[in-house]
Amino acid sequence: MADVRPYEINVPEEKIARLKQKLAMVDLPPEVEGVTPWDRGVPLADAKRILEHWTTEYDWRRTEAKLNNDMPQFETDITVDGFGTYAVHFVHQHSKVKSAIPLLFLHGWPGNFTEAQKILPLLMSGNGKDTPAFHVVSPSLIDYGFSDRSAKKGFNVTAHAQTYHKLMQKLGYEKYVVQGGDLGSFIARVMVQHYQSSIGGHLLNLATPRKPTAEQDPELYEKVQNTELSEEEKEGLKQHPHFASEGAGYHKLQSTKPQTIGYSMADSPMGLMTWILEKLHDWTDSYPWTEEEVLQWVCIYYFSKPGPNATQHIYYESTHTPHEKPGTNYSPVPLGISRFPKELTLLPKLWHETLGPLVFWSVHGNGGHFAAWEKPKELADYLRKMFGKEGPCAACCGKGRSGYEDEAVSKL
Amino acid sequence: MTDIHPFKINIPQAKLDRLTQKLALVDLPPEIEGIEPWARGVPLTDLKRVLKYWTAKYDWRKTEAKLNNDLPQFTTNIQVDGFGSLNMHFVHQQSKANNAIPLLFIHGWPGNFTEVEKILPLLVSGDGVDTPAFHVVSPSLINFGFSDRVTKPGFSLRQHAESCHKLMQKLGYEKYVIQGGDLGSFVARTMVQHYQPAIGGHLLNLCIPRAPTKDRDPELWEKVQSTPLTDEEKKGLERSKQVQTEGMGYYRVQETKPQTIGYSMADSPVGLLAWIYEKLHDWTDDYPWTEEEILQWVCIYYFSVPGPNATQHIYYESTHDPASGTFQNYSPVPLGVSRYPKELTLLPRLHHETMGPVVFWNLHESGGHFAANEKPEDIVQDLRTMFGKGGPAEGCCGPDRKGYSNSASS
């Protein structure tokens, strides 16, 4: 652990000055009147409101100080085979309970490492007696936040998976569990292909299993044919088609021309803000985003070490660089699903059995894509249920990592 | 014709100053090394080169003067049902030859009315003896260039068709022909649905027919089954597939969230430049764009009356308008296709017969999507062949508009 360096966010003053310069010179487009708000993108009123706050009230240094205070951060070098050595930035908070469960939390796009901000204290409150305790690691993905830029082509989800696995190992966590959403869920799925013996279980809020087929999954296929979909599953199936037809433009663009959109992202804070804000709105369940929250998320992109356009490249890589072991393959690592109705893709429960042993399935009545941000209590609760002593993954990280002080509570 | 006003482009100095301010503050992203140029978008070296020119050398006033000198421009108000009176800007040049054929040239995205720049002198100078002459009209589509912006939703292909048709009628052209590419081709196809008696024929470079089906087109379908594809058609399908896979990101964004991308387009000239430049490169056949040309195209967007984001909305409108698919319906108006290997969608010839009588079909060895700009002589030749003496659409605008001074015809 010699070269794990403490880290404090300290954005250079010139970057903050540059932002101010640009915000003073924003040119806004007009808007077609009478459209349903958000149908065609961020409404002018909302864009203006956030811009106004950004220009007159928002103080990045305050956010910076808060994050540095509330989230203990570090940086360490990780060598990724075929790519080089990268400085990875991450939050790392230890529980007071030594035998806590190591949890790797993986953010996605347009998220960031602070998505763990709300679940962190909840997980830290696990006392190791009646509630399980967790050690939490929340990295900035490569190309995001305060980690390095990949700077090489081909840095796909498999490369990401290798990076965070090595990070956990470096921190002394031989076996750990994973929670991920968005890109984080895809990375988690590839991790459980390559590092099976290191991962005790994974809880995902987003999952995209393939449909069982008669050839590949004869038994499961039969079961699917003979099982009626629940009301929740029927409702859930409506999510993806809507996302695909109305909300996936960004995905197609980032998957094909990330460099082109990158010019706008780098040059226009307003362009960047609206690009992100659209998803903060569309992907959540009427979550009442404050200007402060929106700007924390946006500024992490604007001030990020790799620059705001680096984050698009993973979409290109995912489409163009095949994985040796795709995330949709079966893995014996126990799988848990925490389901929220405004998630982008919600497929029938049985389909998830193509991914692995489905040991935990929880459906919540509201909430969306950024589960840890919108529904921290619920997500923390699901983690405790899945990995706690009564749960299907009790003591899955082995001796000394059960989450409880008295090892005798282990079911094993 | 009383409210047709001569027009000279004269961008307010404040807009030019704003551009200068913004160009002085550009922040560029880094680039991944070793990637294939243009695979992921505009390469940094190309962008920097054009940006440098824009900042140090480019003089919009020079472009403005040239356009005002070379392209006689006008504006007039056109009533569009449900949208009231909209101001349309257009180029209008008449041939010296009487009886010239009225030609409506319709640009697309990210094009503009100046796409007619190179073909205009060739068409108008047809001597009316050996080569047919044309009167040429090239509007800025509503929401583009120097025409008005639409402030209400629902301005789709139908409305573009209506505004262009009414413009021609207002100019006294009861019957006319059309040349269109990109959005212009969809507008033209919509026009031939609704204004059949007014349109003598249409020559398109982009053409997207539906595939014949057994139910709807039994005879044609049989023919398709028993006709092997030519090499050109096979190549065309590959090109189409490649464009669909790698080049449709802009389309998916513009057809769903035009307002969102609009913030970037309005706020960042460099973002706008990259957005457009990518297509100028990808959609042409190694056309050697000069910085002057690129910046003329980009500045028309940047300085446009509706603003650079208004142009995205037609994608949203046409995707969400159930009637927009009528462009593929059959129309008896004679159809000609001027085909270039780097066009975006190239479908088998027989499929085009679902759209109308395919009276002209010409394959070119080179060229791409912006035919009038890349291959002006080729497309002019195709127009002359299709609409001239001995051509398949000869005299389609009536005996007084055959394109020849002498009304003696073949």
PDB file of N, CA and C in Angstrom, chain B residues 285-320:
ATOM      1  N   ASP B 285     -16.818  12.667 -51.637  1.00  0.00           N
ATOM      2  CA  ASP B 285     -15.890  11.703 -52.236  1.00  0.00           C
ATOM      3  C   ASP B 285     -14.516  12.345 -52.346  1.00  0.00           C
ATOM      4  N   ASP B 286     -13.843  12.448 -51.199  1.00  0.00           N
ATOM      5  CA  ASP B 286     -12.531  13.103 -51.168  1.00  0.00           C
ATOM      6  C   ASP B 286     -12.592  14.489 -51.774  1.00  0.00           C
ATOM      7  N   TYR B 287     -13.685  15.166 -51.531  1.00  0.00           N
ATOM      8  CA  TYR B 287     -13.764  16.518 -52.073  1.00  0.00           C
ATOM      9  C   TYR B 287     -12.791  17.408 -51.312  1.00  0.00           C
ATOM     10  N   PRO B 288     -11.964  18.182 -52.043  1.00  0.00           N
ATOM     11  CA  PRO B 288     -10.931  18.960 -51.355  1.00  0.00           C
ATOM     12  C   PRO B 288     -11.473  20.284 -50.810  1.00  0.00           C
ATOM     13  N   TRP B 289     -12.246  20.180 -49.746  1.00  0.00           N
ATOM     14  CA  TRP B 289     -12.822  21.384 -49.143  1.00  0.00           C
ATOM     15  C   TRP B 289     -11.723  22.378 -48.785  1.00  0.00           C
ATOM     16  N   THR B 290     -11.921  23.607 -49.196  1.00  0.00           N
ATOM     17  CA  THR B 290     -10.995  24.643 -48.745  1.00  0.00           C
ATOM     18  C   THR B 290     -11.551  25.221 -47.455  1.00  0.00           C
ATOM     19  N   GLU B 291     -10.696  25.891 -46.697  1.00  0.00           N
ATOM     20  CA  GLU B 291     -11.161  26.535 -45.467  1.00  0.00           C
ATOM     21  C   GLU B 291     -12.252  27.555 -45.784  1.00  0.00           C
ATOM     22  N   GLU B 292     -12.096  28.249 -46.908  1.00  0.00           N
ATOM     23  CA  GLU B 292     -13.097  29.251 -47.299  1.00  0.00           C
ATOM     24  C   GLU B 292     -14.475  28.625 -47.492  1.00  0.00           C
ATOM     25  N   GLU B 293     -14.488  27.488 -48.180  1.00  0.00           N
ATOM     26  CA  GLU B 293     -15.774  26.820 -48.429  1.00  0.00           C
ATOM     27  C   GLU B 293     -16.411  26.359 -47.135  1.00  0.00           C
ATOM     28  N   ILE B 294     -15.587  25.672 -46.318  1.00  0.00           N
ATOM     29  CA  ILE B 294     -16.119  25.151 -45.051  1.00  0.00           C
ATOM     30  C   ILE B 294     -16.701  26.288 -44.236  1.00  0.00           C
ATOM     31  N   LEU B 295     -15.955  27.373 -44.155  1.00  0.00           N
ATOM     32  CA  LEU B 295     -16.392  28.479 -43.292  1.00  0.00           C
ATOM     33  C   LEU B 295     -17.587  29.222 -43.884  1.00  0.00           C
ATOM     34  N   GLN B 296     -17.696  29.248 -45.186  1.00  0.00           N
ATOM     35  CA  GLN B 296     -18.908  29.826 -45.776  1.00  0.00           C
ATOM     36  C   GLN B 296     -20.113  29.036 -45.303  1.00  0.00           C
ATOM     37  N   TRP B 297     -20.022  27.708 -45.378  1.00  0.00           N
ATOM     38  CA  TRP B 297     -21.136  26.863 -44.968  1.00  0.00           C
ATOM     39  C   TRP B 297     -21.424  27.024 -43.474  1.00  0.00           C
ATOM     40  N   VAL B 298     -20.370  27.003 -42.672  1.00  0.00           N
ATOM     41  CA  VAL B 298     -20.558  27.067 -41.217  1.00  0.00           C
ATOM     42  C   VAL B 298     -21.087  28.434 -40.797  1.00  0.00           C
ATOM     43  N   CYS B 299     -20.558  29.483 -41.393  1.00  0.00           N
ATOM     44  CA  CYS B 299     -20.994  30.834 -41.014  1.00  0.00           C
ATOM     45  C   CYS B 299     -22.447  31.095 -41.371  1.00  0.00           C
ATOM     46  N   ILE B 300     -22.895  30.493 -42.481  1.00  0.00           N
ATOM     47  CA  ILE B 300     -24.300  30.671 -42.811  1.00  0.00           C
ATOM     48  C   ILE B 300     -25.158  30.112 -41.690  1.00  0.00           C
ATOM     49  N   TYR B 301     -24.701  29.018 -41.052  1.00  0.00           N
ATOM     50  CA  TYR B 301     -25.425  28.490 -39.899  1.00  0.00           C
ATOM     51  C   TYR B 301     -25.259  29.405 -38.696  1.00  0.00           C
ATOM     52  N   TYR B 302     -24.017  29.811 -38.465  1.00  0.00           N
ATOM     53  CA  TYR B 302     -23.760  30.610 -37.270  1.00  0.00           C
ATOM     54  C   TYR B 302     -24.489  31.942 -37.317  1.00  0.00           C
ATOM     55  N   PHE B 303     -24.508  32.564 -38.511  1.00  0.00           N
ATOM     56  CA  PHE B 303     -25.126  33.877 -38.650  1.00  0.00           C
ATOM     57  C   PHE B 303     -26.579  33.815 -39.097  1.00  0.00           C
ATOM     58  N   SER B 304     -27.149  32.610 -39.189  1.00  0.00           N
ATOM     59  CA  SER B 304     -28.485  32.484 -39.762  1.00  0.00           C
ATOM     60  C   SER B 304     -29.522  33.242 -38.959  1.00  0.00           C
ATOM     61  N   VAL B 305     -30.585  33.644 -39.646  1.00  0.00           N
ATOM     62  CA  VAL B 305     -31.691  34.341 -38.987  1.00  0.00           C
ATOM     63  C   VAL B 305     -32.327  33.456 -37.916  1.00  0.00           C
ATOM     64  N   PRO B 306     -32.635  32.196 -38.220  1.00  0.00           N
ATOM     65  CA  PRO B 306     -33.259  31.354 -37.185  1.00  0.00           C
ATOM     66  C   PRO B 306     -32.290  30.908 -36.086  1.00  0.00           C
ATOM     67  N   GLY B 307     -30.991  31.083 -36.289  1.00  0.00           N
ATOM     68  CA  GLY B 307     -30.040  30.565 -35.306  1.00  0.00           C
ATOM     69  C   GLY B 307     -29.644  29.144 -35.647  1.00  0.00           C
ATOM     70  N   PRO B 308     -28.436  28.731 -35.242  1.00  0.00           N
ATOM     71  CA  PRO B 308     -27.957  27.414 -35.665  1.00  0.00           C
ATOM     72  C   PRO B 308     -28.712  26.225 -35.097  1.00  0.00           C
ATOM     73  N   ASN B 309     -29.508  26.407 -34.050  1.00  0.00           N
ATOM     74  CA  ASN B 309     -30.184  25.226 -33.510  1.00  0.00           C
ATOM     75  C   ASN B 309     -31.538  24.961 -34.159  1.00  0.00           C
ATOM     76  N   ALA B 310     -32.092  25.981 -34.835  1.00  0.00           N
ATOM     77  CA  ALA B 310     -33.426  25.783 -35.417  1.00  0.00           C
ATOM     78  C   ALA B 310     -33.424  24.686 -36.469  1.00  0.00           C
ATOM     79  N   THR B 311     -32.260  24.510 -37.096  1.00  0.00           N
ATOM     80  CA  THR B 311     -32.197  23.581 -38.215  1.00  0.00           C
ATOM     81  C   THR B 311     -32.336  22.126 -37.787  1.00  0.00           C
ATOM     82  N   GLN B 312     -32.147  21.861 -36.499  1.00  0.00           N
ATOM     83  CA  GLN B 312     -32.250  20.464 -36.060  1.00  0.00           C
ATOM     84  C   GLN B 312     -33.707  20.011 -35.973  1.00  0.00           C
ATOM     85  N   HIS B 313     -34.613  20.969 -35.796  1.00  0.00           N
ATOM     86  CA  HIS B 313     -35.982  20.587 -35.466  1.00  0.00           C
ATOM     87  C   HIS B 313     -36.708  19.799 -36.547  1.00  0.00           C
ATOM     88  N   ILE B 314     -36.346  20.003 -37.821  1.00  0.00           N
ATOM     89  CA  ILE B 314     -37.029  19.252 -38.883  1.00  0.00           C
ATOM     90  C   ILE B 314     -36.831  17.758 -38.700  1.00  0.00           C
ATOM     91  N   TYR B 315     -35.715  17.359 -38.104  1.00  0.00           N
ATOM     92  CA  TYR B 315     -35.489  15.941 -37.868  1.00  0.00           C
ATOM     93  C   TYR B 315     -36.498  15.430 -36.853  1.00  0.00           C
ATOM     94  N   TYR B 316     -36.701  16.219 -35.787  1.00  0.00           N
ATOM     95  CA  TYR B 316     -37.673  15.832 -34.772  1.00  0.00           C
ATOM     96  C   TYR B 316     -39.068  15.778 -35.392  1.00  0.00           C
ATOM     97  N   GLU B 317     -39.388  16.850 -36.133  1.00  0.00           N
ATOM     98  CA  GLU B 317     -40.727  16.929 -36.697  1.00  0.00           C
ATOM     99  C   GLU B 317     -41.007  15.753 -37.632  1.00  0.00           C
ATOM    100  N   SER B 318     -40.091  15.472 -38.530  1.00  0.00           N
ATOM    101  CA  SER B 318     -40.407  14.435 -39.517  1.00  0.00           C
ATOM    102  C   SER B 318     -40.434  13.057 -38.889  1.00  0.00           C
ATOM    103  N   THR B 319     -39.621  12.811 -37.858  1.00  0.00           N
ATOM    104  CA  THR B 319     -39.668  11.514 -37.194  1.00  0.00           C
ATOM    105  C   THR B 319     -40.969  11.328 -36.433  1.00  0.00           C
ATOM    106  N   HIS B 320     -41.488  12.423 -35.878  1.00  0.00           N
ATOM    107  CA  HIS B 320     -42.687  12.309 -35.049  1.00  0.00           C
ATOM    108  C   HIS B 320     -43.969  12.583 -35.824  1.00  0.00           C
TER     109      HIS B 320
END
